[in-house]
Short mmCIF file of C-alpha atoms in Angstrom, two decimals:
data_model
loop_
_atom_site.label_atom_id
_atom_site.label_comp_id
_atom_site.label_asym_id
_atom_site.label_seq_id
_atom_site.Cartn_x
_atom_site.Cartn_y
_atom_site.Cartn_z
CA UNK A 1 0.02 15.22 -3.38
CA UNK A 2 0.17 18.14 -5.77
CA UNK A 3 -0.15 16.13 -8.90
CA UNK A 4 -3.29 15.83 -10.96
CA UNK A 5 -6.44 15.00 -9.04
CA UNK A 6 -6.74 11.56 -10.55
CA UNK A 7 -3.33 10.61 -9.17
CA UNK A 8 -4.53 11.67 -5.71
CA UNK A 9 -7.59 9.47 -6.02
CA UNK A 10 -5.55 6.52 -7.25
CA UNK A 11 -3.03 6.95 -4.41
CA UNK A 12 -5.88 7.19 -1.89
CA UNK A 13 -7.44 3.98 -3.34
CA UNK A 14 -4.13 2.17 -2.96
CA UNK A 15 -3.84 3.38 0.65
CA UNK A 16 -7.44 2.38 1.46
CA UNK A 17 -7.02 -1.05 -0.10
CA UNK A 18 -3.83 -1.70 1.80
CA UNK A 19 -5.25 -0.53 5.16
CA UNK A 20 -8.43 -2.55 4.65
CA UNK A 21 -6.34 -5.65 3.87
CA UNK A 22 -4.22 -5.08 6.97
CA UNK A 23 -7.28 -4.58 9.15
CA UNK A 24 -8.73 -7.83 7.88
CA UNK A 25 -5.40 -9.58 8.44
CA UNK A 26 -5.15 -8.28 12.03
CA UNK A 27 -8.72 -9.32 12.75
CA UNK A 28 -8.12 -12.84 11.43
CA UNK A 29 -4.84 -13.17 13.31
CA UNK A 30 -6.29 -12.02 16.63
CA UNK A 31 -9.61 -13.82 16.46
CA UNK A 32 -8.06 -17.07 15.20
CA UNK A 33 -5.26 -17.10 17.80
CA UNK A 34 -2.73 -16.92 14.94
CA UNK A 35 -0.86 -13.93 16.34
CA UNK A 36 2.40 -15.88 16.99
CA UNK A 37 2.52 -16.87 13.30
CA UNK A 38 1.39 -13.63 11.69
CA UNK A 39 2.28 -10.96 14.26
CA UNK A 40 5.64 -10.02 12.79
CA UNK A 41 4.37 -10.01 9.19
CA UNK A 42 1.40 -7.82 10.11
CA UNK A 43 3.62 -5.49 12.11
CA UNK A 44 5.88 -5.01 9.06
CA UNK A 45 2.78 -4.35 6.95
CA UNK A 46 1.62 -1.75 9.47
CA UNK A 47 4.98 -0.03 9.33
CA UNK A 48 4.60 0.05 5.58
CA UNK A 49 1.08 1.57 5.95
CA UNK A 50 2.45 4.28 8.21
CA UNK A 51 5.20 5.10 5.69
CA UNK A 52 2.61 5.09 2.92
CA UNK A 53 0.44 7.50 4.84
CA UNK A 54 3.37 9.80 5.63
CA UNK A 55 4.35 9.82 1.97
CA UNK A 56 0.78 10.63 0.93
CA UNK A 57 0.40 13.46 3.47
CA UNK A 58 3.90 14.95 2.86
CA UNK A 59 3.58 14.70 -0.94
CA UNK A 60 6.62 12.48 -1.38
CA UNK A 61 5.83 9.92 -4.06
CA UNK A 62 8.93 7.78 -3.44
CA UNK A 63 8.08 7.31 0.22
CA UNK A 64 4.48 6.64 -0.69
CA UNK A 65 5.44 4.02 -3.28
CA UNK A 66 7.90 2.24 -1.02
CA UNK A 67 5.41 2.19 1.86
CA UNK A 68 2.64 0.91 -0.50
CA UNK A 69 4.81 -1.98 -1.71
CA UNK A 70 5.78 -2.89 1.85
CA UNK A 71 2.17 -2.56 3.04
CA UNK A 72 0.71 -4.68 0.23
CA UNK A 73 3.40 -7.33 0.38
CA UNK A 74 3.12 -7.88 4.16
CA UNK A 75 -0.66 -8.09 4.49
CA UNK A 76 -1.80 -11.74 4.60
CA UNK A 77 -5.51 -12.36 4.31
CA UNK A 78 -7.75 -15.33 3.64
CA UNK A 79 -8.49 -13.81 0.22
CA UNK A 80 -5.24 -15.20 -1.16
CA UNK A 81 -3.17 -13.17 -3.60
CA UNK A 82 -6.09 -11.19 -5.09
CA UNK A 83 -5.67 -8.06 -2.93
CA UNK A 84 -1.87 -8.13 -3.52
CA UNK A 85 -2.33 -8.46 -7.29
CA UNK A 86 -4.97 -5.69 -7.48
CA UNK A 87 -2.89 -3.39 -5.28
CA UNK A 88 0.31 -3.93 -7.21
CA UNK A 89 -1.49 -3.36 -10.51
CA UNK A 90 -2.89 -0.09 -9.15
CA UNK A 91 0.53 0.87 -7.85
CA UNK A 92 2.17 0.22 -11.22
CA UNK A 93 -0.54 2.32 -12.95
CA UNK A 94 0.03 5.11 -10.38
CA UNK A 95 3.83 4.98 -10.87
CA UNK A 96 3.53 5.17 -14.67
CA UNK A 97 1.10 8.06 -14.51
CA UNK A 98 3.15 10.02 -11.95
CA UNK A 99 6.29 9.63 -14.08
CA UNK A 100 4.39 10.83 -17.16
CA UNK A 101 2.88 13.74 -15.17
CA UNK A 102 6.26 14.95 -13.90
CA UNK A 103 8.18 14.27 -17.14
CA UNK A 104 10.71 12.11 -15.32
CA UNK A 105 13.32 10.35 -17.47
CA UNK A 106 15.39 7.54 -16.02
CA UNK A 107 17.72 7.07 -18.99
#
């Protein structure tokens, strides 16, 4: 993304956190024979990760943000809600900073 460098680092941290959470979720689901229960949820999270990656590479913050929310929401892990909370807090910080950086006004 063409924004300030710290926004790129924050976006990359969100993407890495989400992908790591998804990888852990897929590993737990496959190794614990829980694929019938968690397969659809993890597939939706993977679709969100792909959208997040496309938004990051193509420098489209709205696609990145939507994919990040989808990816973080649909990534079940044995760690509970901690990764979701941390990821959403990082995503809110990223959204506030990108709106300030681009001088976007919604009203």
